[in-house]
mmCIF file of C-alpha atoms in Angstrom:
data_model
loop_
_atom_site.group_PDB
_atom_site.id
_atom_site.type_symbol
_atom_site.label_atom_id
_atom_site.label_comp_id
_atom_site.label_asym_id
_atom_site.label_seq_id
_atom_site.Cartn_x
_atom_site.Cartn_y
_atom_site.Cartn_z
ATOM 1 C CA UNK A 1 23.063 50.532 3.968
ATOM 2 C CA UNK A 2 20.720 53.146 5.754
ATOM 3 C CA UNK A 3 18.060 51.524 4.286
ATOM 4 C CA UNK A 4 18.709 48.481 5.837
ATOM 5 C CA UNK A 5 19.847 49.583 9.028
ATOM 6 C CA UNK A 6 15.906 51.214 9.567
ATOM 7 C CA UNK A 7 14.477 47.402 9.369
ATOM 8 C CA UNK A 8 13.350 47.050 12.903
ATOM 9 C CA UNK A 9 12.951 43.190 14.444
ATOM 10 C CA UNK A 10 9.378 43.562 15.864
ATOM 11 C CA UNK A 11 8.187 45.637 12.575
ATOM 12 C CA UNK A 12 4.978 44.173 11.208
ATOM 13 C CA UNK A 13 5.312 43.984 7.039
ATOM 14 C CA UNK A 14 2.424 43.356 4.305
ATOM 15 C CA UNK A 15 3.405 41.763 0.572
ATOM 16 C CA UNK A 16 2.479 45.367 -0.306
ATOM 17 C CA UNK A 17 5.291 46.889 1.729
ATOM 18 C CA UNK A 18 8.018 44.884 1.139
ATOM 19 C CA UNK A 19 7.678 44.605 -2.763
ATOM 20 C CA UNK A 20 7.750 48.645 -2.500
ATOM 21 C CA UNK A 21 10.732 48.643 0.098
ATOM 22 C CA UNK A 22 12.575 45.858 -1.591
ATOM 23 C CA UNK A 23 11.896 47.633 -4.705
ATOM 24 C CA UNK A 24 12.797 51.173 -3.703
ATOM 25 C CA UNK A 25 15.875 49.692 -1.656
ATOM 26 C CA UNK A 26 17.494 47.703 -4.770
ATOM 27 C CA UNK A 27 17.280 50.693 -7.006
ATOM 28 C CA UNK A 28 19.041 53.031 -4.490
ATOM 29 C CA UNK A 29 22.069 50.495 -3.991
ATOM 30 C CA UNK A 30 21.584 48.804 -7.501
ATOM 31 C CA UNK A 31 20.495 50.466 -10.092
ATOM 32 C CA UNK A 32 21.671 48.620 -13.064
ATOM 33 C CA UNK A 33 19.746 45.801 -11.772
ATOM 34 C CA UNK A 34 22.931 43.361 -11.230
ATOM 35 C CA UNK A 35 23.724 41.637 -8.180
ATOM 36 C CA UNK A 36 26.451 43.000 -6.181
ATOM 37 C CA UNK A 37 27.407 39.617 -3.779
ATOM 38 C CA UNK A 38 29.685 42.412 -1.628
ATOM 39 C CA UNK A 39 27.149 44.967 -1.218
ATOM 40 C CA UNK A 40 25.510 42.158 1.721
ATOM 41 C CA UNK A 41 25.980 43.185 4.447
ATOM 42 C CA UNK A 42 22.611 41.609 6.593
ATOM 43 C CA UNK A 43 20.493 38.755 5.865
ATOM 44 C CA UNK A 44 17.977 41.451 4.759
ATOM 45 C CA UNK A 45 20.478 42.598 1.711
ATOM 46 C CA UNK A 46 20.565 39.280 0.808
ATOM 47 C CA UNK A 47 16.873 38.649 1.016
ATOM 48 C CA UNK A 48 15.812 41.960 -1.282
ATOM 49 C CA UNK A 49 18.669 40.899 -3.794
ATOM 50 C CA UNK A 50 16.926 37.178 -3.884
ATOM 51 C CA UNK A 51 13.858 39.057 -4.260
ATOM 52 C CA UNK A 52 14.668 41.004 -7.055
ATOM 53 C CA UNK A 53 16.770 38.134 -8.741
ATOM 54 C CA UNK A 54 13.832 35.615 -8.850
ATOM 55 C CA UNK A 55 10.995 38.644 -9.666
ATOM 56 C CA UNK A 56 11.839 38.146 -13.343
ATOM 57 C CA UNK A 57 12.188 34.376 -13.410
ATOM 58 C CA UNK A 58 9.008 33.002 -11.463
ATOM 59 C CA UNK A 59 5.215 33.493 -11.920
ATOM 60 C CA UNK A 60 3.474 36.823 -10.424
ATOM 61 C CA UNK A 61 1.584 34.868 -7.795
ATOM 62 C CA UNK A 62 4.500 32.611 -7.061
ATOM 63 C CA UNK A 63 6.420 36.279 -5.785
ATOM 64 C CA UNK A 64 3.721 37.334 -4.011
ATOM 65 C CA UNK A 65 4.294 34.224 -2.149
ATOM 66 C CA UNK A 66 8.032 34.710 -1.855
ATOM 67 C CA UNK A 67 7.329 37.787 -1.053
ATOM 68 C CA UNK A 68 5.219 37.076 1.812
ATOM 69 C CA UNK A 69 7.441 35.089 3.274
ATOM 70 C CA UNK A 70 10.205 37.218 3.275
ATOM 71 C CA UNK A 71 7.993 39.935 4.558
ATOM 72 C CA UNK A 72 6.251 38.358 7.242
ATOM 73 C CA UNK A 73 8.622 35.973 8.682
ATOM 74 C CA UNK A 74 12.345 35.872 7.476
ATOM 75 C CA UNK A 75 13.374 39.440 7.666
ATOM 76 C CA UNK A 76 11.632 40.661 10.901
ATOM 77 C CA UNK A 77 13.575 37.128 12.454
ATOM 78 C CA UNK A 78 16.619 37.561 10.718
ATOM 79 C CA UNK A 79 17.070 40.504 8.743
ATOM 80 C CA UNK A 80 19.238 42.482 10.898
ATOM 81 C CA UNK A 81 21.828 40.010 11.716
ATOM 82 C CA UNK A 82 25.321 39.898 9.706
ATOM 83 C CA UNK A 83 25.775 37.086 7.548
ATOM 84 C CA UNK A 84 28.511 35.689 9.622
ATOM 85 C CA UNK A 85 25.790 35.607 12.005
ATOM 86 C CA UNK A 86 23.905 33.098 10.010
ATOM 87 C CA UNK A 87 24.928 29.903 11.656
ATOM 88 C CA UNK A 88 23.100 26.767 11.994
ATOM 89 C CA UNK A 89 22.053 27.612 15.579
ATOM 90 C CA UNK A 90 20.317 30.826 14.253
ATOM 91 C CA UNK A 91 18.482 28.712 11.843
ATOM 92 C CA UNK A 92 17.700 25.868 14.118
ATOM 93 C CA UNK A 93 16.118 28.229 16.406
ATOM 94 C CA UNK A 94 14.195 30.015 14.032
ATOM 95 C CA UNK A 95 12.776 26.748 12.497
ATOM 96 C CA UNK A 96 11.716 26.262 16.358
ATOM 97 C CA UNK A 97 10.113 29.987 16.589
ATOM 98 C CA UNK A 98 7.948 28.733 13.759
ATOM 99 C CA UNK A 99 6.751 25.812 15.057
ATOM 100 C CA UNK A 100 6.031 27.489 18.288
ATOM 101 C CA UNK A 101 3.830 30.408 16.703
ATOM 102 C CA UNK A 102 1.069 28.152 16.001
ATOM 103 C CA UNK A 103 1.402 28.241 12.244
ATOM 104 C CA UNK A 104 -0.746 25.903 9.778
ATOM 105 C CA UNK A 105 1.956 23.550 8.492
ATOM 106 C CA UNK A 106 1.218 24.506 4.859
ATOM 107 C CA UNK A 107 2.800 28.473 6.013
ATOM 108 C CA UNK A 108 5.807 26.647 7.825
ATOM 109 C CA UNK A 109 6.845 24.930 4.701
ATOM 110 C CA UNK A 110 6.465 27.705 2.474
ATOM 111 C CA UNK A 111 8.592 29.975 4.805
ATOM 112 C CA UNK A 112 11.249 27.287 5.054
ATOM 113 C CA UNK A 113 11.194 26.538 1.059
ATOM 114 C CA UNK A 114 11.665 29.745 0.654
ATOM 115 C CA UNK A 115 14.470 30.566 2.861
ATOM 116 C CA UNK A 116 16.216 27.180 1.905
ATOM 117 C CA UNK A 117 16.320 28.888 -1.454
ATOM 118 C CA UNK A 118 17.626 32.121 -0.404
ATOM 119 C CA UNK A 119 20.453 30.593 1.453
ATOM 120 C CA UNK A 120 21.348 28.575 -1.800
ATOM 121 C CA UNK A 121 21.161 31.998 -3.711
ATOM 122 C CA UNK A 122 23.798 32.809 -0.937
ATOM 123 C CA UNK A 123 25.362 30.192 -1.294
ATOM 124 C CA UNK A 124 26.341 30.174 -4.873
ATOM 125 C CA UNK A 125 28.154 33.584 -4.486
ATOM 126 C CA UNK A 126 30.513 32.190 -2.020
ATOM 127 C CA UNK A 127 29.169 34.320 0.935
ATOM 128 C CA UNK A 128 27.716 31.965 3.122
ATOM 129 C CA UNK A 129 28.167 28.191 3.710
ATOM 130 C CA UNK A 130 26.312 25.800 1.307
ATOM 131 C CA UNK A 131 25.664 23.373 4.186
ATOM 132 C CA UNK A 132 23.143 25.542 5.603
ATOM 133 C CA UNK A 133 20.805 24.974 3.107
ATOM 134 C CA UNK A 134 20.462 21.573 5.023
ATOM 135 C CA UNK A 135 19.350 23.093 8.156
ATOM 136 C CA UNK A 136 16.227 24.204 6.331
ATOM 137 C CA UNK A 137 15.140 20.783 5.504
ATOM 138 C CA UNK A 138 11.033 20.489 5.070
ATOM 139 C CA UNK A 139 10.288 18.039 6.994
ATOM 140 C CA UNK A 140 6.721 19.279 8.100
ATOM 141 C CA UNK A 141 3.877 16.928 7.545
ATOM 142 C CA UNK A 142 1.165 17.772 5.875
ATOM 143 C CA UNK A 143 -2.397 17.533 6.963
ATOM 144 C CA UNK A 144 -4.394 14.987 4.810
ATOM 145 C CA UNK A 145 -7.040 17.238 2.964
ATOM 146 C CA UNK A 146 -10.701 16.158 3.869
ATOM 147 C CA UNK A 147 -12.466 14.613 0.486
ATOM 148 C CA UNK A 148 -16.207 13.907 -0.059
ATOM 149 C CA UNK A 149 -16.893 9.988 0.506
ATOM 150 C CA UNK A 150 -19.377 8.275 -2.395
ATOM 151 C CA UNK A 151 -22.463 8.853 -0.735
ATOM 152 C CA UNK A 152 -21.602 13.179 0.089
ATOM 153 C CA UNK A 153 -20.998 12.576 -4.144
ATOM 154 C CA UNK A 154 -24.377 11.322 -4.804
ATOM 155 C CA UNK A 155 -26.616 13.477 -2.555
ATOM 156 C CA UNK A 156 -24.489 16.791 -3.948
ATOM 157 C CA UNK A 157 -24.992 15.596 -7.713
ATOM 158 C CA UNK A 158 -28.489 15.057 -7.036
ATOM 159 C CA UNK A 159 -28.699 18.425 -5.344
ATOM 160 C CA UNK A 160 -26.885 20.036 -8.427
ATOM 161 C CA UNK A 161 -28.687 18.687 -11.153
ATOM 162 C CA UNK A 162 -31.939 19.635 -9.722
ATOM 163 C CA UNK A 163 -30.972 23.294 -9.311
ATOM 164 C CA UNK A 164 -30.139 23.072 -13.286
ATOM 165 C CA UNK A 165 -28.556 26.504 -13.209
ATOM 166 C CA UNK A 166 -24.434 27.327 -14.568
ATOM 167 C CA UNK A 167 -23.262 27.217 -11.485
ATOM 168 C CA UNK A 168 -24.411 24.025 -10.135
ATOM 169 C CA UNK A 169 -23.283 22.562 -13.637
ATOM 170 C CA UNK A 170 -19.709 24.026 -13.459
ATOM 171 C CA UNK A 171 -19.917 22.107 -9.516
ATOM 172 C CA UNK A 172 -20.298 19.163 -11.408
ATOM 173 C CA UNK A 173 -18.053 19.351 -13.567
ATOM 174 C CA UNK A 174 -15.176 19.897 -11.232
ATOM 175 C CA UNK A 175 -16.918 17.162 -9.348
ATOM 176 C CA UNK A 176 -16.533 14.748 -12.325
ATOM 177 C CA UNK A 177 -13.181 15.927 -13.545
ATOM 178 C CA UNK A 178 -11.438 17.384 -10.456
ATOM 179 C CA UNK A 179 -10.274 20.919 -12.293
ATOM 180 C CA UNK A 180 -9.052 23.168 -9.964
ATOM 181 C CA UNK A 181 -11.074 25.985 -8.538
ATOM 182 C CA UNK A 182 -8.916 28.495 -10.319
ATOM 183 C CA UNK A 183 -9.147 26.559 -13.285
ATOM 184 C CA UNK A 184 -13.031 26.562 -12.964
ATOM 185 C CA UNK A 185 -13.038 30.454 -12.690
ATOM 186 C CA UNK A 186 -11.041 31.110 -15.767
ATOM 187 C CA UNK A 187 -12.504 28.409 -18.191
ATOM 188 C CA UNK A 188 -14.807 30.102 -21.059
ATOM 189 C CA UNK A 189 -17.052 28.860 -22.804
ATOM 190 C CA UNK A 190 -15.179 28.199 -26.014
ATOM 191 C CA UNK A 191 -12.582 26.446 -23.944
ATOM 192 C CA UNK A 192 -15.367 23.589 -24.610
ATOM 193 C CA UNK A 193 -15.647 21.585 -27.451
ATOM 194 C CA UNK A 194 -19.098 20.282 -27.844
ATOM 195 C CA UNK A 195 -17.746 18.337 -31.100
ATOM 196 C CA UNK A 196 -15.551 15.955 -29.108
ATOM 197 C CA UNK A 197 -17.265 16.292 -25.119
ATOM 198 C CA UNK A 198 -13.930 17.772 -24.031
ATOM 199 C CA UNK A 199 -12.423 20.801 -22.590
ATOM 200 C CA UNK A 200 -9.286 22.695 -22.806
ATOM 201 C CA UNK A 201 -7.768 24.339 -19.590
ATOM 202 C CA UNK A 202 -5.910 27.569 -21.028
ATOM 203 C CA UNK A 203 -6.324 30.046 -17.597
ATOM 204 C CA UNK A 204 -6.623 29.960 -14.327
ATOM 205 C CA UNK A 205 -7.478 32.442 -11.680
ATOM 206 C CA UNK A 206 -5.988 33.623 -8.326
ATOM 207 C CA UNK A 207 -5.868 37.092 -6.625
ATOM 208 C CA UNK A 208 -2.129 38.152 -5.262
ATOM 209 C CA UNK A 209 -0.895 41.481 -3.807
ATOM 210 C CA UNK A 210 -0.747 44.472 -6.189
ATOM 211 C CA UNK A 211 2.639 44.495 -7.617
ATOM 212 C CA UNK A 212 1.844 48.472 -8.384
ATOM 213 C CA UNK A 213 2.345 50.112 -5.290
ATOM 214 C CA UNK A 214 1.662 53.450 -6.160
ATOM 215 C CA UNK A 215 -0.488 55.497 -3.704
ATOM 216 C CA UNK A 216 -4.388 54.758 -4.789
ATOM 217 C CA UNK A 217 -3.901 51.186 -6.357
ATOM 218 C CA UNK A 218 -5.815 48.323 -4.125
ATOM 219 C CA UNK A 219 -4.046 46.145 -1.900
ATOM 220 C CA UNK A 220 -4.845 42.957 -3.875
ATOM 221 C CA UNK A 221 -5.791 41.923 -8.224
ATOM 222 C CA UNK A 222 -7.380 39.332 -9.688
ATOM 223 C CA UNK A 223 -4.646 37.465 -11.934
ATOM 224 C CA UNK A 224 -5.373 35.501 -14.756
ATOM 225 C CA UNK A 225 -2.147 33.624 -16.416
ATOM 226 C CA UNK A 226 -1.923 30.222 -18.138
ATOM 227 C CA UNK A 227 -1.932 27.127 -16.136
ATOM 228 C CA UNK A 228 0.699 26.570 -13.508
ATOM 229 C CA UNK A 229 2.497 24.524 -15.582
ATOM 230 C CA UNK A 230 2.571 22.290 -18.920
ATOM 231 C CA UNK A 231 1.369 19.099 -17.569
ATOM 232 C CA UNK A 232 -1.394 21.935 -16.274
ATOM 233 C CA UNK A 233 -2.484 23.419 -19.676
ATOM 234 C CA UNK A 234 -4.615 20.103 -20.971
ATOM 235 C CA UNK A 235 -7.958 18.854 -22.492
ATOM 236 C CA UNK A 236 -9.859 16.750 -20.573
ATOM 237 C CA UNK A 237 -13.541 14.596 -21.364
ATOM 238 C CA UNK A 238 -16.454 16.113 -19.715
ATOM 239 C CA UNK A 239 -19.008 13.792 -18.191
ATOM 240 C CA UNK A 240 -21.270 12.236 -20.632
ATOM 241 C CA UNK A 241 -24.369 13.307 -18.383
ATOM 242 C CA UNK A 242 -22.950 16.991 -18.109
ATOM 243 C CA UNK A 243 -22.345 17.785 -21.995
ATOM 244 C CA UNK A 244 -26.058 17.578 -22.785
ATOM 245 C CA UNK A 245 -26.569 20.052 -19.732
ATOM 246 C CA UNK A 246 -23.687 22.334 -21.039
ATOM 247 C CA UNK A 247 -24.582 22.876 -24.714
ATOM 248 C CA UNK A 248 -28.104 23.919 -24.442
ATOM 249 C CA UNK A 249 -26.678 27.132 -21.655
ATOM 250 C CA UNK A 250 -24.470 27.809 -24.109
ATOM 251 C CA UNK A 251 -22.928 30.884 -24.814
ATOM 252 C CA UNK A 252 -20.782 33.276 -26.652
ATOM 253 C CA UNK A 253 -17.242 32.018 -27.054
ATOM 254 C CA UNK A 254 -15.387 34.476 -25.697
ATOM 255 C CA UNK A 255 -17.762 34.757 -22.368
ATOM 256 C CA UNK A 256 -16.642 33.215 -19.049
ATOM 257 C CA UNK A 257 -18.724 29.843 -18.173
ATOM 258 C CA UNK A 258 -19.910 31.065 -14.821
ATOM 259 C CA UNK A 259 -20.232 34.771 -15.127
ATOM 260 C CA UNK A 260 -21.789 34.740 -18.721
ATOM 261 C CA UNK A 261 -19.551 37.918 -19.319
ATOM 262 C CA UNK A 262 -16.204 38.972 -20.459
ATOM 263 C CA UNK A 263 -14.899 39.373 -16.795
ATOM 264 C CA UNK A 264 -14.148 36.726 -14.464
ATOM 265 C CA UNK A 265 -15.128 35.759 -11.034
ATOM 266 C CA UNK A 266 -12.493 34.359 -8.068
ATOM 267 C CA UNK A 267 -11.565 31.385 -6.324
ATOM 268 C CA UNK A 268 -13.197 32.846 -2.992
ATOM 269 C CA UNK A 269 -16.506 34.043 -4.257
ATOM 270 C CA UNK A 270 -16.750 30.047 -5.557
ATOM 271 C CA UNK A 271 -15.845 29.090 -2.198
ATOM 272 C CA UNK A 272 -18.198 30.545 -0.462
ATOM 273 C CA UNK A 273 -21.524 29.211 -2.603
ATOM 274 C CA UNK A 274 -19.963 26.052 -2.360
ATOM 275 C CA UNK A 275 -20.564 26.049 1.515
ATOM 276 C CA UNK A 276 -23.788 27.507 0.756
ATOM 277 C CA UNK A 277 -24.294 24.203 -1.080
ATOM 278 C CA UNK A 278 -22.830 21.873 1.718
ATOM 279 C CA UNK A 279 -25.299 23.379 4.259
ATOM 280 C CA UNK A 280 -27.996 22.357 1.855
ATOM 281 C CA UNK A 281 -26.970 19.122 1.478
ATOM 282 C CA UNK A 282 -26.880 18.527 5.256
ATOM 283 C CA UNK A 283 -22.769 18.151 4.363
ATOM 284 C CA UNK A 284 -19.990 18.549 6.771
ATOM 285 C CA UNK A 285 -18.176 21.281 6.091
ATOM 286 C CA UNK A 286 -15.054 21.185 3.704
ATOM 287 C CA UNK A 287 -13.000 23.612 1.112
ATOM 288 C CA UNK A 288 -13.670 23.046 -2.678
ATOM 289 C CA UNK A 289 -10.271 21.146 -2.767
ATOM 290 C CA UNK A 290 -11.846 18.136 -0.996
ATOM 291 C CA UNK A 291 -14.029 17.185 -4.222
ATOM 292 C CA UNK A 292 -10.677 16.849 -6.456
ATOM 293 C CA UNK A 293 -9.243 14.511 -3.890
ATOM 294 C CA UNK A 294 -12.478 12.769 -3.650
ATOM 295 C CA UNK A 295 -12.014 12.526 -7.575
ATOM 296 C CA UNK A 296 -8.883 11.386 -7.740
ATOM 297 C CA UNK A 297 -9.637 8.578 -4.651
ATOM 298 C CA UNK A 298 -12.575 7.327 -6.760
ATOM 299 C CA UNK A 299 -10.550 6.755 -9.819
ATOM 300 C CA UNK A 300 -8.302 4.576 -8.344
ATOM 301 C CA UNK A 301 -10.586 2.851 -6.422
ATOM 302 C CA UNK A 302 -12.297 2.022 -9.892
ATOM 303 C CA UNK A 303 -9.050 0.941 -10.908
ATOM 304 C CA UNK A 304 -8.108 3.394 -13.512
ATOM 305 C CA UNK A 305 -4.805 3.540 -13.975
ATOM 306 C CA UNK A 306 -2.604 6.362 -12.205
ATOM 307 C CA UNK A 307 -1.023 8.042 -15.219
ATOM 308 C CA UNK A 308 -4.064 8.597 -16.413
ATOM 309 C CA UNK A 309 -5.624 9.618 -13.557
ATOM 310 C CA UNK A 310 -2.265 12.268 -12.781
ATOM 311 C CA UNK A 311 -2.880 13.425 -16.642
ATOM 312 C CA UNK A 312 -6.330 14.361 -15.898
ATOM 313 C CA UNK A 313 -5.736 16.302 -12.939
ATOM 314 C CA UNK A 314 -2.671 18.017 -14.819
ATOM 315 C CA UNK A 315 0.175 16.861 -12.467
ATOM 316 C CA UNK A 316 3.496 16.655 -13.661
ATOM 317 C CA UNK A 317 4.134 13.571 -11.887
ATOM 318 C CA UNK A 318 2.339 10.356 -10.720
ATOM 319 C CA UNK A 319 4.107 10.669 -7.785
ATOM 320 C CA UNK A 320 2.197 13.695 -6.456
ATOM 321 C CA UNK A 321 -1.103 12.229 -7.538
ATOM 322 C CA UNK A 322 -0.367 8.936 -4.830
ATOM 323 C CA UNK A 323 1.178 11.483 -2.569
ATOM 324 C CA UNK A 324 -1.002 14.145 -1.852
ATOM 325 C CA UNK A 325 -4.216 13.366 -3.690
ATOM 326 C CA UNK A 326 -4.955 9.540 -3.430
ATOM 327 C CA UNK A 327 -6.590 8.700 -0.057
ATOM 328 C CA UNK A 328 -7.398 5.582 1.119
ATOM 329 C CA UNK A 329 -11.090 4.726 2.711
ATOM 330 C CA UNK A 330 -12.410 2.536 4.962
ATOM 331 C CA UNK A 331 -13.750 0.323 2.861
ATOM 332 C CA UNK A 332 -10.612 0.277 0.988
ATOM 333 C CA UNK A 333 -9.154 -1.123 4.535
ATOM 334 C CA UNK A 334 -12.441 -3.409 4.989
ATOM 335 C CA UNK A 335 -11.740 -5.070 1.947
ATOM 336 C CA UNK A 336 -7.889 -5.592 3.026
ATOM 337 C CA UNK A 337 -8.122 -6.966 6.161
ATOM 338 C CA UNK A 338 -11.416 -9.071 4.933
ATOM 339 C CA UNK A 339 -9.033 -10.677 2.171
ATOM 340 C CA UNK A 340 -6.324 -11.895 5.655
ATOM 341 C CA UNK A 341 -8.026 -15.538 6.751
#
């Protein structure tokens, strides 16, 4: 466990180190790939064997996540302490370390989903207590996400449409169907059906830590997979005032929609026009996330109902679409409290 042993507390780790480390690590005390429960003998063991066991079952941008976490947080807390050492006091204090380090809320949870899973992994071998997983409860709240109100809609459509460029059409058409950014970057243009005014979402885009490691290979990728999950991979109506707009820029199938070529642009170069495009607009400032939550506010403020609204945006549950993406505005509350004599 020399390995192990050289994992110091106040080391500072990158995804790119500790996918090599874990990596190199597993193959020197495992190398028929199998888990060896007994081989444990730190929280760190059990965190690269996790690692490993949930590399080939999960998504390559969901283990850069894990990953990440692991990395950055779990094992520089608690990789060097025994598992006996694991107690619900350790935990409890770490979960206050967390808090206390000034983290966004969004990094918090995925730290303590991710450790709640590792100490089920532990659990199910009989080498730690199943009641810790409890101790790892997510119970941090998340922010509401800032969406653009009605009239931010109108002056940015109008702002769009008189542009009349690819870009400012593939704005509104995540504007008018709430797609997701990554979704916008990997749609081509055959994805579109000018037939039928719909669209298929078949990719989506996202750049994770380099899984190869070797010396010379960047830090980072671009990753295009399918859709994040079934519900995910859908067709969807375009806007009737959009397909016209669509069909005469036109291009080869096989071409990407907003690079016009056969490779792809990311999430964060899209990001950053669409800020160029808020300053324009005289727009406080918000990420491209805000217009799908302004989307999916507006539907059901039409009334539309919410499975259909949930199918559009490709969740897998209505629940998430009242949850996370359904706000409620003040003339929403206006109209409540006017309706109380």
């Amino acid at each position: 466990m020399e390995k192990t042993a050289e994992l110091k507390k106040d080391r500072l780790y990158s995804p790119k180190q500790i996918l090599e480390e874990a990596e190199e690590y597993l193959r020197e005390i495992n190398p028929d790939d199998s888990v060896i429960p007994a081989s444990w003998d730190t929280v760190a063991d059990m965190c690269l064997s996790w690692l490993q066991y949930r590399k080939s079952t999960v998504k390559r941008s969901t283990y850069s996540c894990y990953s990440y976490c692991v990395a950055k947080h779990i094992i520089p807390s608690l990789g060097k302490l025994s598992l006996p050492e694991l107690t619900e006091e350790t935990l409890s204090s770490f979960k206050t370390d967390m808090k206390g380090l000034g983290l966004a809320e969004t990094t918090i949870r995925s730290v303590l989903v991710t450790l709640k899973s590792i100490l089920k992994y532990g659990g199910q071998t009989g080498l730690l207590d199943r009641e810790l997983t409890s101790v790892c409860a997510v119970n941090c709240r998340r922010p509401e996400s800032r969406m653009l109100t009605v009239q931010e809609s109108i002056v940015m459509k109008d702002y769009l449409l008189d542009r009349n460029s690819v870009f400012s059409a593939a704005i509104l058409l995540c504007r008018g169907t709430g797609i997701r950014i990554g979704e916008l970057c990997g749609l081509k243009w055959g994805d579109i059906n000018f037939r039928t005014n719909t669209m298929c979402i078949r990719r989506t885009v996202s750049r994770i830590p380099n899984p190869d490691t070797s010396a010379g290979q960047p830090k980072t990728i671009l990753y295009i997979r399918a859709p994040k999950s079934h519900t995910s991979a859908r067709e969807i109506p375009i806007p009737q005032y959009l397909a016209g707009i669509l069909a005469e820029m036109k291009k080869e199938d096989d071409l990407y929609l907003l690079t016009g070529a056969k490779t792809c642009t990311e999430p964060r170069n899209v990001q950053k026009k669409f800020k160029t495009i808020l300053k324009h607009c005289n727009m406080e400032d918000c990420n491209f996330h805000a217009m799908r939550h302004g989307f999916a506010t507006a539907c059901l403020e039409k009334g539309v109902d919410c499975k259909t609204v949930s199918s559009i945006l490709g969740h897998a549950s209505t629940r998430t679409t009242m949850e996370f993406y359904v706000h409620t505005s003040m003339r929403q509350k206006q109209d409540c409290i006017d309706k109380i004599e």
